[in-house]
Amino acid sequence: TTTTTTTTTTTATAKAKTREKMVMGLTLTGLDFNTLESNPTMKNKVKDGVKDAIVKGGSGSFSKECVHVDFSGGSVKVVATITPPAGTTLKSVSGALKKSSGALSHSIADNVKKVPGIDKIATGPIGETGLEFTETEVPPRGAGKSEKDEVAWNRRRKRFEATVGQKVKKPAAKKAEKMEENKRKKGAKEEKKDEKEK
């Protein structure tokens, strides 16, 4: 009996599917993270509002239980992780959210504005900016080399959280910026040279 159970468990582990997740982030403006963090009741209501908007944006492809929301500083950075339910692909979840992205960010801000008492802790008009999406796959624990994948996933998620709302400069943009800086330095040197000649 023990041998049979062990074999079954091993087979199930081997056949376990890769966990697909979608991470989305944006920044809520008009709110202070520390103030929100010090009010757990308000914080949970804001989280619920964010989740409701995301579920609506998903057009029924997943439920509220599939959404995990975290906040961090920088006004209030929102990072939501969506795990597709059984029978639903990451592609369908991703497609639904990206299709509704225009209305989704506004819907999140509108839901937050409706939270009772939010105006009392607001630092200004509540809005949103920098909506981003990223997709990732996390192989199950115990599937060969995938034991460290959960750690890798957490690192990727932290990096996303740290940069959400910030535009990453492309190599071409960085090169152009450097050329412009060199041009300014060259101009400054020429001006000093002209002054000395005078």
Coordinates of C-alpha atoms in Angstrom, one line a residue, residues 46-185:
V46 CA -9.0 49.9 -0.9
K47 CA -7.7 46.4 -1.7
D48 CA -11.2 45.1 -2.2
G49 CA -11.9 48.0 -4.5
V50 CA -8.8 47.3 -6.6
K51 CA -9.7 43.6 -6.8
D52 CA -13.3 44.3 -7.8
A53 CA -12.1 46.5 -10.7
I54 CA -9.5 43.9 -11.8
V55 CA -12.1 41.1 -11.8
K56 CA -14.5 43.2 -13.8
G57 CA -11.7 43.9 -16.3
G58 CA -11.1 40.2 -16.6
S59 CA -14.6 39.8 -18.1
G60 CA -15.3 36.7 -15.9
S61 CA -12.1 34.8 -16.7
F62 CA -11.2 34.6 -13.0
S63 CA -12.7 35.3 -9.6
K64 CA -11.7 37.7 -6.8
E65 CA -10.1 34.8 -5.0
C66 CA -7.6 34.5 -7.8
V67 CA -6.3 38.1 -7.2
H68 CA -3.6 39.0 -4.7
V69 CA -2.9 42.7 -4.1
D70 CA 0.1 44.3 -2.4
F71 CA 0.8 48.0 -1.7
S72 CA 4.2 49.8 -1.4
G73 CA 5.5 53.3 -1.1
G74 CA 5.7 55.9 -3.8
S75 CA 2.3 57.5 -3.5
V76 CA 0.7 54.1 -3.4
K77 CA 2.2 51.5 -5.8
V78 CA -0.2 48.7 -6.5
V79 CA 1.0 45.2 -7.6
A80 CA -1.7 42.6 -8.3
T81 CA -0.9 39.0 -9.0
I82 CA -3.6 37.0 -10.9
T83 CA -3.4 33.2 -10.9
P84 CA -5.7 31.8 -13.6
P85 CA -8.2 29.3 -12.1
A86 CA -8.3 25.7 -13.3
G87 CA -9.3 25.3 -16.9
T88 CA -8.4 28.9 -17.7
T89 CA -5.3 29.8 -19.6
L90 CA -2.9 32.7 -18.9
K91 CA -3.5 33.8 -22.5
S92 CA -7.2 34.3 -21.9
V93 CA -6.7 36.2 -18.7
S94 CA -4.0 38.3 -20.2
G95 CA -6.1 39.0 -23.3
A96 CA -9.1 40.1 -21.3
L97 CA -7.2 42.5 -19.0
K98 CA -5.2 44.0 -21.8
K99 CA -8.3 44.5 -23.9
S100 CA -9.9 46.4 -21.0
S101 CA -6.7 48.2 -20.0
G102 CA -8.0 51.7 -20.9
A103 CA -11.0 51.4 -18.7
L104 CA -9.4 49.2 -16.1
S105 CA -7.0 51.8 -14.7
H106 CA -9.8 54.4 -14.4
S107 CA -12.1 51.8 -12.8
I108 CA -9.5 51.1 -10.2
A109 CA -9.2 54.8 -9.3
D110 CA -13.0 55.2 -9.3
N111 CA -13.4 52.3 -6.9
V112 CA -10.8 53.7 -4.6
K113 CA -12.5 57.1 -4.6
K114 CA -15.7 55.4 -3.5
V115 CA -14.2 53.9 -0.4
P116 CA -15.9 55.6 2.7
G117 CA -13.6 58.0 4.4
I118 CA -10.9 57.9 1.7
D119 CA -11.2 61.7 1.2
K120 CA -10.1 62.2 4.8
I121 CA -6.7 60.6 4.2
A122 CA -6.2 61.8 0.6
T123 CA -3.3 64.1 -0.1
G124 CA -4.9 65.4 -3.3
P125 CA -7.1 64.3 -6.2
I126 CA -7.0 60.5 -6.4
G127 CA -5.9 59.2 -9.8
E128 CA -3.8 56.5 -11.4
T129 CA -0.8 56.3 -13.7
G130 CA 1.7 53.8 -15.2
L131 CA -0.5 50.7 -15.7
E132 CA 1.8 47.8 -16.7
F133 CA 1.3 44.0 -17.3
T134 CA 3.8 41.2 -17.3
E135 CA 3.3 37.4 -17.6
T136 CA 5.3 34.7 -15.9
E137 CA 5.3 30.9 -15.4
V138 CA 6.3 29.2 -12.2
P139 CA 7.0 25.4 -12.4
P140 CA 5.6 23.5 -9.4
R141 CA 7.9 22.7 -6.4
G142 CA 9.5 19.3 -6.5
A143 CA 9.6 19.1 -10.3
G144 CA 13.3 18.4 -10.8
K145 CA 15.2 21.7 -11.1
S146 CA 12.1 23.8 -10.3
E147 CA 12.5 23.7 -6.6
K148 CA 14.2 27.2 -6.7
D149 CA 11.7 28.6 -9.1
E150 CA 9.4 30.0 -6.4
V151 CA 12.4 32.0 -5.1
A152 CA 13.1 33.3 -8.6
W153 CA 9.5 34.2 -9.0
N154 CA 9.5 36.3 -5.8
R155 CA 12.6 38.1 -7.0
R156 CA 11.0 38.9 -10.4
R157 CA 7.9 40.1 -8.6
K158 CA 9.9 42.3 -6.2
R159 CA 11.8 43.8 -9.2
F160 CA 8.4 44.5 -10.9
E161 CA 7.1 46.1 -7.8
A162 CA 10.2 48.3 -7.4
T163 CA 10.0 49.6 -11.0
V164 CA 6.2 49.8 -11.6
G165 CA 5.2 53.1 -13.0
Q166 CA 8.7 53.9 -14.2
K167 CA 9.6 53.9 -17.8
V168 CA 12.7 51.9 -18.6
K169 CA 15.0 53.7 -21.0
K170 CA 15.8 51.9 -24.2
P171 CA 19.5 51.6 -25.3
A172 CA 18.8 54.0 -28.2
A173 CA 17.3 56.6 -25.8
K174 CA 20.3 56.2 -23.4
K175 CA 22.7 56.7 -26.3
A176 CA 20.9 59.8 -27.5
E177 CA 20.9 61.2 -23.9
K178 CA 24.6 60.6 -23.6
M179 CA 25.3 62.3 -26.9
E180 CA 23.3 65.3 -25.8
E181 CA 25.3 65.5 -22.6
N182 CA 28.6 65.4 -24.5
K183 CA 27.3 68.1 -26.8
R184 CA 26.5 70.3 -23.8
K185 CA 30.0 69.7 -22.3

